[in-house]
Coordinates of C-alpha atoms in Angstrom, one line a residue:
M1 CA 120.6 66.2 49.5
F2 CA 123.3 68.4 49.6
S3 CA 121.6 71.5 49.4
K4 CA 122.6 72.7 52.1
S5 CA 126.7 72.2 53.9
F6 CA 127.6 68.2 55.1
R7 CA 130.4 67.2 57.7
V8 CA 132.8 65.8 56.6
K9 CA 134.1 62.4 58.7
S10 CA 137.7 60.9 57.1
N11 CA 139.8 62.3 54.5
T12 CA 141.8 58.9 53.3
V13 CA 144.1 59.0 50.1
I14 CA 142.2 55.4 48.4
K15 CA 144.3 51.8 48.7
G16 CA 145.0 49.6 45.3
S17 CA 142.5 47.2 46.5
D18 CA 139.8 49.6 46.7
R19 CA 140.9 51.6 43.7
R20 CA 140.6 48.3 41.5
K21 CA 137.2 47.2 43.1
L22 CA 135.6 51.6 42.0
K23 CA 136.9 50.6 38.9
A24 CA 135.2 47.9 38.1
D25 CA 132.1 49.5 39.7
I26 CA 131.5 51.8 37.3
S27 CA 132.5 49.6 34.9
T28 CA 129.7 47.8 35.8
A29 CA 127.4 50.6 37.5
F30 CA 127.9 52.8 33.5
P31 CA 128.7 50.8 30.4
S32 CA 129.1 53.2 27.9
L33 CA 131.8 54.0 29.2
S34 CA 135.0 53.1 27.1
V35 CA 138.2 52.2 29.3
E36 CA 139.8 54.6 28.3
E37 CA 137.3 56.6 30.2
L38 CA 137.6 55.0 32.6
S39 CA 141.4 55.1 32.9
E40 CA 140.6 59.1 32.9
L41 CA 138.5 58.9 35.7
V42 CA 140.3 56.8 37.6
P43 CA 144.1 57.1 37.0
N44 CA 146.4 54.8 38.6
K45 CA 149.5 56.4 39.4
E46 CA 147.3 59.4 40.3
E47 CA 146.0 60.6 43.4
L48 CA 142.6 59.2 43.8
N49 CA 140.6 60.0 48.2
V50 CA 138.1 59.0 49.5
V51 CA 135.9 61.1 51.8
K52 CA 133.1 60.4 54.2
I53 CA 130.8 62.6 54.3
Y54 CA 127.8 62.7 56.1
A55 CA 124.5 65.0 54.3
H56 CA 122.6 67.6 56.9
K57 CA 119.9 64.3 57.3
G58 CA 122.2 62.4 58.8
D59 CA 122.9 60.0 55.8
A60 CA 126.4 58.8 55.5
V61 CA 127.6 59.3 52.0
T62 CA 130.5 57.8 49.8
L63 CA 133.1 61.0 47.6
Y64 CA 135.7 59.7 45.8
V65 CA 137.7 63.3 44.8
L66 CA 140.2 63.9 41.7
H67 CA 141.9 66.6 41.0
K68 CA 140.6 67.8 43.7
N69 CA 136.6 67.6 42.0
P70 CA 134.9 65.3 43.2
V71 CA 134.1 62.6 40.8
F72 CA 131.6 60.0 42.2
F73 CA 129.4 59.5 45.1
E74 CA 128.6 56.4 46.2
L75 CA 125.0 56.5 48.8
E76 CA 123.2 53.4 50.2
K77 CA 126.3 51.3 47.8
C78 CA 125.3 53.3 44.7
L79 CA 127.5 54.7 42.5
Y80 CA 126.8 58.3 41.4
P81 CA 128.7 61.0 38.8
T82 CA 129.0 64.0 40.0
V83 CA 128.1 67.6 37.7
Y84 CA 131.7 68.0 36.9
T85 CA 132.3 64.2 35.8
L86 CA 128.8 64.4 33.2
W87 CA 130.4 67.8 31.7
H88 CA 133.4 65.6 30.7
Y89 CA 130.7 62.4 29.8
P90 CA 126.9 63.7 29.3
H91 CA 126.5 60.1 27.6
V92 CA 126.9 58.9 30.5
L93 CA 123.2 58.8 31.6
P94 CA 119.9 58.6 30.1
T95 CA 118.9 63.0 30.2
F96 CA 115.6 64.6 31.1
T97 CA 115.6 68.1 29.6
T98 CA 114.1 71.0 31.4
W99 CA 113.7 75.0 31.3
P100 CA 116.4 77.3 33.2
P101 CA 114.8 78.8 35.4
V102 CA 113.5 75.2 37.1
L103 CA 117.2 75.1 38.1
Q104 CA 117.5 77.3 40.6
K105 CA 114.7 75.4 42.6
L106 CA 116.5 72.5 41.9
A107 CA 119.5 73.4 43.4
G108 CA 117.2 74.6 46.3
G109 CA 116.0 71.1 47.1
A110 CA 113.6 70.6 45.1
D111 CA 112.5 67.7 42.9
L112 CA 112.1 67.7 39.9
M113 CA 108.2 67.7 37.6
L114 CA 106.9 66.0 35.0
P115 CA 105.2 69.6 33.6
G116 CA 108.5 71.1 33.3
V117 CA 110.1 68.1 31.9
V118 CA 110.0 69.3 28.1
V119 CA 110.1 66.4 25.5
P120 CA 112.1 67.0 22.5
L121 CA 111.2 65.7 19.1
S122 CA 113.0 62.4 19.5
G123 CA 110.7 61.6 22.9
L124 CA 111.9 60.5 26.4
P125 CA 114.9 59.2 27.8
E126 CA 114.6 55.0 28.3
V127 CA 114.8 54.4 31.9
K128 CA 113.0 52.0 34.6
K129 CA 111.8 53.4 38.2
G130 CA 115.2 53.6 40.4
D131 CA 117.2 54.3 38.1
C132 CA 119.9 57.1 37.7
C133 CA 119.4 59.8 35.0
A134 CA 120.9 63.3 34.6
V135 CA 118.7 66.7 34.2
K136 CA 119.7 69.3 31.6
V137 CA 118.2 72.7 30.4
V138 CA 117.3 72.7 26.6
S139 CA 119.8 74.7 24.1
N140 CA 122.9 73.1 26.5
R141 CA 123.2 68.9 26.8
A142 CA 125.9 70.0 29.6
P143 CA 123.6 67.9 32.5
M144 CA 123.1 70.5 35.9
A145 CA 121.1 67.6 38.3
V146 CA 122.2 63.8 38.8
G147 CA 119.2 62.2 40.0
T148 CA 117.2 58.4 40.4
A149 CA 113.3 57.8 38.3
T150 CA 110.5 58.1 40.3
M151 CA 109.1 55.6 37.8
S152 CA 109.9 54.5 33.6
S153 CA 109.6 56.0 30.7
A154 CA 106.0 54.5 30.0
E155 CA 104.8 55.8 33.3
M156 CA 105.7 59.4 32.7
M157 CA 104.0 59.0 28.8
S158 CA 101.0 57.0 30.1
L159 CA 100.1 59.7 33.7
G160 CA 99.9 62.2 30.9
M161 CA 103.1 64.7 32.2
K162 CA 101.6 65.3 35.8
G163 CA 104.3 63.9 39.5
R164 CA 107.2 63.9 40.4
G165 CA 109.1 62.5 37.2
V166 CA 113.1 62.7 39.1
S167 CA 114.3 62.8 42.2
V168 CA 117.0 65.2 42.7
L169 CA 120.2 64.5 44.9
H170 CA 122.4 66.5 43.4
T171 CA 123.0 69.7 41.5
Y172 CA 125.3 72.4 40.3
M173 CA 125.6 75.4 43.1
D174 CA 124.5 72.9 45.5
S175 CA 127.2 71.5 48.4
L176 CA 128.3 69.1 46.8
W177 CA 129.5 71.0 43.9
A178 CA 131.0 73.7 46.0
F179 CA 133.4 70.8 47.4
G180 CA 135.3 71.5 44.4
D181 CA 137.0 73.6 42.6
K182 CA 132.9 75.6 42.0
S183 CA 133.7 75.8 38.5
G184 CA 130.5 76.9 35.4
P185 CA 129.1 74.2 33.4
P186 CA 130.8 73.9 29.7
S187 CA 128.1 75.6 26.6
I188 CA 127.9 72.0 24.8
P189 CA 125.4 73.1 21.7
D190 CA 122.1 69.8 22.5
V191 CA 121.3 69.2 18.7
D192 CA 117.6 68.2 19.8
T193 CA 115.9 70.9 21.5
E194 CA 117.2 73.3 19.1
G195 CA 113.6 74.3 18.2
V196 CA 112.6 74.4 21.0
E197 CA 113.9 78.1 22.4
A198 CA 111.9 80.4 20.7
M199 CA 108.6 78.6 22.2
Y200 CA 110.4 78.7 26.0
G201 CA 109.9 82.1 25.2
E202 CA 106.3 82.5 24.5
E203 CA 106.2 80.3 27.6
E204 CA 107.9 82.0 29.9
D205 CA 105.3 84.9 29.2
D206 CA 102.8 83.1 29.6
E207 CA 104.1 82.1 32.8
A208 CA 105.3 86.1 34.3
T209 CA 102.0 87.1 33.4
E210 CA 100.0 84.1 35.3
G211 CA 101.0 85.7 38.4
G212 CA 98.7 88.6 38.3
E213 CA 99.8 92.1 38.6
E214 CA 103.1 91.0 39.2
E215 CA 105.3 93.4 40.1
P216 CA 109.3 93.4 39.3
C217 CA 111.8 92.8 41.6
P218 CA 113.6 96.5 42.5
N219 CA 116.9 94.7 41.5
S220 CA 115.7 93.3 37.7
D221 CA 117.4 95.0 35.3
G222 CA 114.2 95.5 33.1
D223 CA 114.4 91.6 31.8
K224 CA 111.5 89.4 31.5
A225 CA 109.5 88.1 35.1
T226 CA 110.2 84.8 35.6
D227 CA 109.4 82.9 38.0
V228 CA 111.8 83.2 40.4
P229 CA 110.3 85.1 43.3
C230 CA 110.2 88.7 45.3
P231 CA 110.8 88.5 48.8
G232 CA 109.0 91.1 49.3
I233 CA 105.4 92.1 50.5
Q234 CA 103.6 92.1 47.2
E235 CA 105.0 87.8 46.8
L236 CA 103.8 87.6 50.4
R237 CA 100.4 88.5 49.6
L238 CA 100.6 86.5 46.4
A239 CA 100.7 83.5 48.0
D240 CA 98.4 83.6 50.4
R241 CA 96.3 84.6 47.4
E242 CA 97.1 81.5 45.6
E243 CA 96.8 79.3 49.0
G244 CA 93.5 78.6 48.8
E245 CA 93.8 77.7 45.0
H246 CA 93.6 74.0 44.6
G247 CA 94.7 74.1 41.1
K248 CA 98.1 74.7 42.4
E249 CA 101.0 71.4 41.0
E250 CA 101.8 68.8 43.7
G251 CA 105.1 70.1 45.1
E252 CA 105.4 74.0 43.0
E253 CA 105.1 75.2 47.3
D254 CA 108.9 73.6 47.2
L255 CA 110.5 75.2 44.1
R256 CA 112.1 77.7 46.1
S257 CA 115.3 78.0 47.3
P258 CA 115.7 77.9 51.7
Q259 CA 116.6 81.3 51.4
E260 CA 113.5 82.6 49.9
Q261 CA 111.5 80.4 51.7
M262 CA 113.3 81.7 55.3
D263 CA 112.5 85.7 53.6
A264 CA 108.7 84.8 52.6
L265 CA 108.9 83.7 56.0
L266 CA 110.6 85.6 57.9
L267 CA 107.4 88.5 56.5
Q268 CA 104.7 86.4 57.3
C269 CA 105.0 86.5 60.6
F270 CA 106.7 90.0 60.6
L271 CA 103.2 91.5 59.2
Q272 CA 100.7 88.6 62.0
A273 CA 103.6 89.9 64.9
L274 CA 102.2 93.6 63.9
K275 CA 98.2 93.0 63.6
S276 CA 97.6 90.0 66.0
K277 CA 100.0 90.8 68.3
V278 CA 101.9 94.2 69.2
K279 CA 99.8 96.5 70.7
K280 CA 100.1 100.4 71.3
S281 CA 100.8 100.1 74.3
E282 CA 103.8 98.5 73.7
L283 CA 105.2 100.3 72.5
P284 CA 108.5 101.7 72.3
L285 CA 109.0 98.1 72.4
L286 CA 112.7 96.3 72.4
T287 CA 113.3 94.9 68.9
S288 CA 114.5 91.6 70.8
S289 CA 111.5 90.8 72.4
F290 CA 109.4 91.6 68.8
L291 CA 111.2 89.1 68.1
R292 CA 111.1 86.3 71.0
I293 CA 107.9 87.3 72.1
H294 CA 105.8 88.1 69.1
M295 CA 107.4 87.2 65.7
F296 CA 108.7 83.5 67.3
S297 CA 105.1 83.1 68.7
C298 CA 103.5 83.6 65.1
C299 CA 105.7 80.5 63.8
P300 CA 104.3 78.5 61.6
S301 CA 103.7 74.7 63.7
G302 CA 106.4 72.2 61.4
K303 CA 108.6 75.3 60.2
Q304 CA 111.8 76.7 61.8
L305 CA 112.9 80.3 61.6
D306 CA 116.2 81.5 61.5
I307 CA 117.4 84.9 60.4
K308 CA 120.8 83.6 60.0
K309 CA 119.6 81.3 56.6
S310 CA 116.9 84.8 55.7
S311 CA 118.9 86.7 52.8
Y312 CA 119.0 89.4 55.7
K313 CA 120.8 87.2 58.1
K314 CA 120.3 89.9 61.4
L315 CA 117.4 91.5 62.9
S316 CA 118.2 95.4 61.7
K317 CA 119.0 94.8 58.3
F318 CA 115.8 93.3 58.2
L319 CA 114.1 95.9 60.2
Q320 CA 115.8 98.2 58.6
C321 CA 114.1 97.3 54.6
M322 CA 110.5 97.3 56.3
Q323 CA 111.1 101.0 57.5
Q324 CA 113.1 102.2 54.6
Q325 CA 111.5 100.5 51.1
H326 CA 108.2 99.6 53.4
S327 CA 107.6 102.3 55.7
L328 CA 106.1 100.0 57.9
V329 CA 107.5 100.9 61.1
R330 CA 110.2 103.2 63.1
V331 CA 113.0 101.8 64.9
K332 CA 115.2 103.9 66.6
E333 CA 117.8 103.5 69.4
L334 CA 117.2 104.4 72.8
S335 CA 120.0 103.6 74.1
K336 CA 123.5 103.4 72.7
G337 CA 123.7 100.1 70.7
V338 CA 119.8 98.6 72.6
E339 CA 117.2 98.9 68.9
S340 CA 113.0 99.6 70.3
I341 CA 110.8 100.1 67.7
V342 CA 108.7 103.7 68.8
E343 CA 106.2 103.4 65.9
V344 CA 104.2 101.4 63.9
D345 CA 102.2 102.5 60.5
W346 CA 98.7 100.6 61.7
K347 CA 97.7 102.8 58.5
N348 CA 99.6 100.8 56.4
P349 CA 97.5 99.7 53.0
E350 CA 99.8 96.2 53.2
L351 CA 99.8 95.8 57.5
R352 CA 95.9 96.3 56.2
S353 CA 95.5 94.3 53.9
F354 CA 97.6 91.4 55.3
R355 CA 95.4 87.9 56.5
T356 CA 96.3 85.8 59.1
P357 CA 97.0 82.5 58.0
T358 CA 94.6 80.3 59.7
D359 CA 96.8 77.4 61.5
P360 CA 95.7 75.4 64.3
G361 CA 99.6 74.4 65.2
I362 CA 100.7 77.9 66.1
E363 CA 98.8 78.5 69.3
E364 CA 100.2 74.9 69.6
A365 CA 103.9 76.2 69.0
S366 CA 103.3 80.1 70.7
V367 CA 106.6 80.7 72.4
E368 CA 105.8 82.9 76.1
V369 CA 107.9 85.6 78.3
G370 CA 109.9 83.9 80.5
G371 CA 110.7 80.5 77.6
A372 CA 107.9 78.3 77.9
E373 CA 107.9 77.4 75.0
G374 CA 104.4 75.1 73.8
E375 CA 105.4 72.1 72.2
K376 CA 103.1 68.8 72.6
P377 CA 102.8 68.2 76.4
Y378 CA 105.5 66.5 77.8
H379 CA 104.7 64.1 80.2
P380 CA 108.0 62.8 81.8
P381 CA 108.3 58.6 82.1
E382 CA 108.6 56.7 85.4
I383 CA 111.6 55.0 86.2
T384 CA 112.1 52.1 88.0
T385 CA 115.8 50.2 88.4
L386 CA 114.5 46.1 88.2
Y387 CA 116.4 42.9 88.8
S388 CA 117.1 40.1 86.3
V389 CA 117.8 36.5 87.6
S390 CA 121.6 35.7 86.1
S391 CA 122.5 31.9 85.7
R392 CA 124.3 32.0 88.7
L393 CA 121.4 33.3 91.2
E394 CA 118.8 30.2 89.4
P395 CA 119.1 27.7 92.2
L396 CA 118.3 30.6 94.6
F397 CA 115.7 31.5 92.5
Q398 CA 114.4 28.0 91.7
D399 CA 112.2 27.3 94.2
A400 CA 109.7 30.1 93.8
K401 CA 110.0 29.0 89.5
K402 CA 111.5 32.1 88.3
R403 CA 114.2 31.4 86.3
K404 CA 116.9 33.0 84.1
G405 CA 116.2 36.2 83.0
T406 CA 113.2 36.9 85.0
V407 CA 112.6 40.5 85.8
L408 CA 111.9 41.7 89.7
Q409 CA 111.5 43.9 91.3
P410 CA 113.7 44.6 95.0
A411 CA 110.6 44.0 96.8
E412 CA 109.9 40.3 95.0
V413 CA 113.5 39.4 95.4
R414 CA 112.9 40.4 99.6
A415 CA 110.4 38.4 99.5
I416 CA 111.6 35.2 97.6
I417 CA 115.1 36.1 100.0
T418 CA 112.8 35.8 103.2
D419 CA 110.7 32.6 102.3
Y420 CA 113.4 30.7 101.7
V421 CA 115.3 31.3 104.9
K422 CA 112.9 30.9 107.1
R423 CA 111.9 27.8 104.7
N424 CA 114.6 26.4 105.2
E425 CA 114.8 27.2 108.1
L426 CA 118.3 29.6 107.6
V427 CA 118.1 32.2 110.7
D428 CA 120.4 31.9 113.6
E429 CA 118.9 31.2 116.6
N430 CA 121.4 32.5 118.5
N431 CA 121.2 35.8 116.6
K432 CA 117.6 36.7 113.8
N433 CA 119.5 38.8 112.8
Y434 CA 122.2 36.8 110.8
V435 CA 120.9 34.5 108.8
I436 CA 123.2 31.3 108.4
I437 CA 125.1 30.2 104.3
N438 CA 124.4 26.9 103.4
P439 CA 125.5 24.9 100.3
I440 CA 123.3 27.2 97.2
L441 CA 123.8 31.0 99.2
C442 CA 127.6 29.7 99.3
D443 CA 127.0 29.6 95.9
C444 CA 125.0 32.0 94.6
L445 CA 126.3 34.8 96.9
L446 CA 130.1 34.3 98.0
E447 CA 133.2 34.6 96.8
K448 CA 135.9 31.8 96.5
S449 CA 137.6 33.4 99.1
E450 CA 135.0 33.4 101.8
Y451 CA 134.1 30.6 101.7
Q452 CA 135.8 28.9 104.8
E453 CA 135.9 32.2 106.2
V454 CA 132.0 33.2 106.4
E455 CA 129.3 31.3 107.7
A456 CA 126.7 34.0 108.6
L457 CA 125.4 37.5 107.4
K458 CA 123.4 39.8 108.5
W459 CA 119.9 40.3 106.6
D460 CA 120.8 43.5 104.5
D461 CA 124.9 42.6 103.7
L462 CA 122.4 39.2 102.4
F463 CA 119.6 41.1 100.5
S464 CA 122.7 43.1 99.3
R465 CA 124.8 41.0 97.4
T466 CA 121.9 39.6 96.4
L467 CA 120.5 42.6 93.8
Y468 CA 124.2 43.1 93.3
K469 CA 125.0 39.6 91.8
M470 CA 121.6 39.9 89.3
Q471 CA 121.6 41.9 86.4
H472 CA 120.5 45.9 86.1
C473 CA 117.2 46.3 83.8
H474 CA 114.9 49.1 84.2
Q475 CA 110.9 50.3 83.5
L476 CA 110.0 52.8 81.3
V477 CA 106.7 53.9 81.7
F478 CA 105.0 56.0 79.7
P479 CA 102.1 57.8 79.9
G480 CA 99.3 55.8 78.2
Q481 CA 102.0 53.7 77.2
P482 CA 102.8 49.7 78.2
P483 CA 106.3 49.3 79.6
I484 CA 109.8 49.3 78.6
V485 CA 111.7 47.1 80.1
K486 CA 115.6 47.5 79.1
K487 CA 119.2 46.1 80.3
G488 CA 121.4 47.2 81.8
H489 CA 121.0 51.2 83.7
I490 CA 119.1 54.1 82.2
E491 CA 122.0 56.1 79.9
P492 CA 121.9 59.9 81.4
I493 CA 120.9 63.1 79.4
D494 CA 124.6 63.9 78.6
I495 CA 125.1 67.9 77.8
S496 CA 128.8 68.5 77.3
V497 CA 130.9 71.4 76.4
A498 CA 133.4 70.7 73.2
S499 CA 135.6 74.4 71.8
R500 CA 135.6 75.3 68.2
G501 CA 138.5 77.4 67.0
S502 CA 139.4 79.9 68.7
N503 CA 137.8 80.2 71.8
K504 CA 134.5 79.2 70.4
K505 CA 132.3 76.6 71.9
V506 CA 129.2 74.9 71.4
T507 CA 127.4 73.0 73.6
M508 CA 126.2 69.1 72.3
I509 CA 122.7 67.4 74.1
K510 CA 122.6 63.5 73.8
N511 CA 120.6 60.8 74.7
L512 CA 117.3 62.8 74.6
E513 CA 115.5 60.2 73.2
V514 CA 116.5 57.6 75.9
Y515 CA 113.6 60.2 77.8
G516 CA 111.3 60.3 74.6
L517 CA 112.0 64.0 74.5
D518 CA 111.9 64.9 70.7
P519 CA 115.2 66.3 69.5
M520 CA 114.4 68.7 67.0
A521 CA 111.8 69.9 69.2
V522 CA 114.5 70.2 72.2
S523 CA 116.2 72.3 70.0
V524 CA 114.0 75.1 68.9
A525 CA 112.3 75.6 72.6
L526 CA 116.6 76.1 73.3
Q527 CA 117.1 78.5 70.3
H528 CA 114.3 80.7 71.1
R529 CA 115.1 81.0 74.9
V530 CA 118.6 82.1 73.4
Q531 CA 118.8 83.5 70.3
A532 CA 121.7 81.0 68.8
S533 CA 121.9 78.9 66.5
S534 CA 121.9 75.3 66.7
A535 CA 121.4 71.4 64.2
L536 CA 121.0 67.7 64.6
N537 CA 123.8 65.9 64.1
P538 CA 123.8 61.9 64.0
V539 CA 125.3 59.9 67.0
P540 CA 128.7 58.1 66.2
G541 CA 128.2 53.8 66.5
S542 CA 124.2 54.8 66.6
K543 CA 121.5 54.7 64.2
D544 CA 118.6 55.8 65.1
R545 CA 119.4 58.5 68.0
V546 CA 121.0 61.8 67.0
L547 CA 122.4 65.1 69.3
V548 CA 121.4 67.8 69.6
Q549 CA 124.0 70.6 69.2
I550 CA 124.1 75.2 70.5
Q551 CA 126.5 77.4 70.1
G552 CA 128.3 79.2 73.2
N553 CA 128.5 77.2 76.9
Q554 CA 125.1 77.4 77.3
V555 CA 124.3 74.5 79.9
Q556 CA 122.6 76.2 81.8
Q557 CA 119.8 77.2 80.0
V558 CA 119.8 73.4 79.1
C559 CA 119.7 72.5 83.0
K560 CA 116.4 74.8 83.0
L561 CA 114.8 73.3 80.2
L562 CA 115.4 69.7 81.9
L563 CA 114.9 70.5 85.3
D564 CA 111.9 73.4 84.9
K565 CA 110.1 72.2 81.4
Y566 CA 110.6 68.3 80.8
Q567 CA 110.4 68.0 84.8
I568 CA 113.5 65.7 84.4
P569 CA 115.4 64.0 87.8
S570 CA 118.2 65.1 88.2
K571 CA 119.9 62.4 88.4
Y572 CA 119.1 61.4 85.0
I573 CA 121.5 64.7 84.0
Q574 CA 125.0 64.5 83.2
G575 CA 126.5 67.6 83.2
L576 CA 125.6 69.8 85.4
D577 CA 129.1 70.5 86.5
N578 CA 130.2 72.0 82.9
K579 CA 128.1 75.3 83.6
V580 CA 129.9 78.8 83.4
Q581 CA 131.6 80.5 86.0
K582 CA 130.9 83.6 87.2
P583 CA 133.1 85.4 87.9
G584 CA 134.4 86.5 91.7
R585 CA 133.3 82.7 92.3
K586 CA 135.9 80.7 91.7
K587 CA 137.8 79.9 94.9

């Protein structure tokens, strides 16, 4: 949950009544804590802060912070201790034991799989499905992760210790830990796993040789290889080889950290672009064009290529690595500040041995020149303005058997009103452009101040007053789906520009879901167009909507995307006037 950075909504000092309630809730949730320990965790006089945050997936979480360290976090009305708390009180939760290399994978967002659990001589801790539990490593009793059990202890043993064991919420080295003082875990001797460390050394040796002829990472200090992958070509080749093996443990591919996964994805797209996209006639090729046109088009469906999330951070550093360490390409600065790929070693053994992954979604998610990003075909909805019969106008529609709440087209309203006027002979004999006001029309359409003054209305005025007094609705018809009717005016797509820090701007887009647009797809399309980082954030006060945020004033590009690609009419887009003013255009 906290593998990525979160957004702080508020930070306030806890009230006295809330402090007492928190202490009671902790005592109920963790009965093993003594009265003295409770007083240390929730002191009566020391400052305790309540920090409300949004996790990167939009979950609302409440943190309780004491002495600048988060001690508990609350998710969906359940309290969980942090590693800072468990290091002082390791007996609070039942604890599972695993190997040290697994901790790095847990910090990257992976769950604890049962094959990685070390069963001590005393057996597994007693837990039920959904119970809060901790994870520690052999030889140290200090917990390193907190989560919930996916099944009971008995079920784990009956399944032969296979499958997912603990759904991890928080770990040492994640963003919640980084919110505190970033202190390291203490070393607490663990009696239960004293005899396991020798076994660990043997298993680690077996694991290191199990993958084949994998060479150690150039930065290693010569120690035995662990299951920490080196972000290199050898790793990618081995990963490709292992993809077809069905004996791979479930969830093993998710054990790498997000940065390592992005490095591997970056390398895969680079090799695939060189092998299947770039032609000799295109050289020299601008590095920016190589990334935008070729590498992005090789990104598998369901994934997003973001160099800033890799260990390289910049395209120039990545290409420099590919040139110096692997001799795959030669990059040269043909003009000041502009780099180009001038040569590709097509005979490079790594490039020749690379196999293009068979992903049917790659072509679907390809990016063409000019920014025509192609996700699933999108067709804009047909939007129709409708009107609902209000309680005040119900007598006027009674003869047509239209009750309160009936939704009508404007043409239907016009026909009903025309029929009512003719049936009651209300057309002025002297001037047929006017309609005489009877008591029902008077009550339904006129204001109180007009009762004694207005005796007749023009036809157009009659129709416009009727529509004005009715409740506005709108109908959305998506291709192949039944019509959707909603009350009120349709919300426009809102584009706004906000300032962040010193003269930095971000562009925010809301209400994409109203028009059937996937915010993630729009975010990726914009990222490809403008080469800027983007993010999805929850809309305050709305449970099922998110806003797209992208760096810089990108209103012009957003408008082009919505108007040209998605064919959204401009009347349904708000904020078109926020475009960047070009120099010399101001008056």
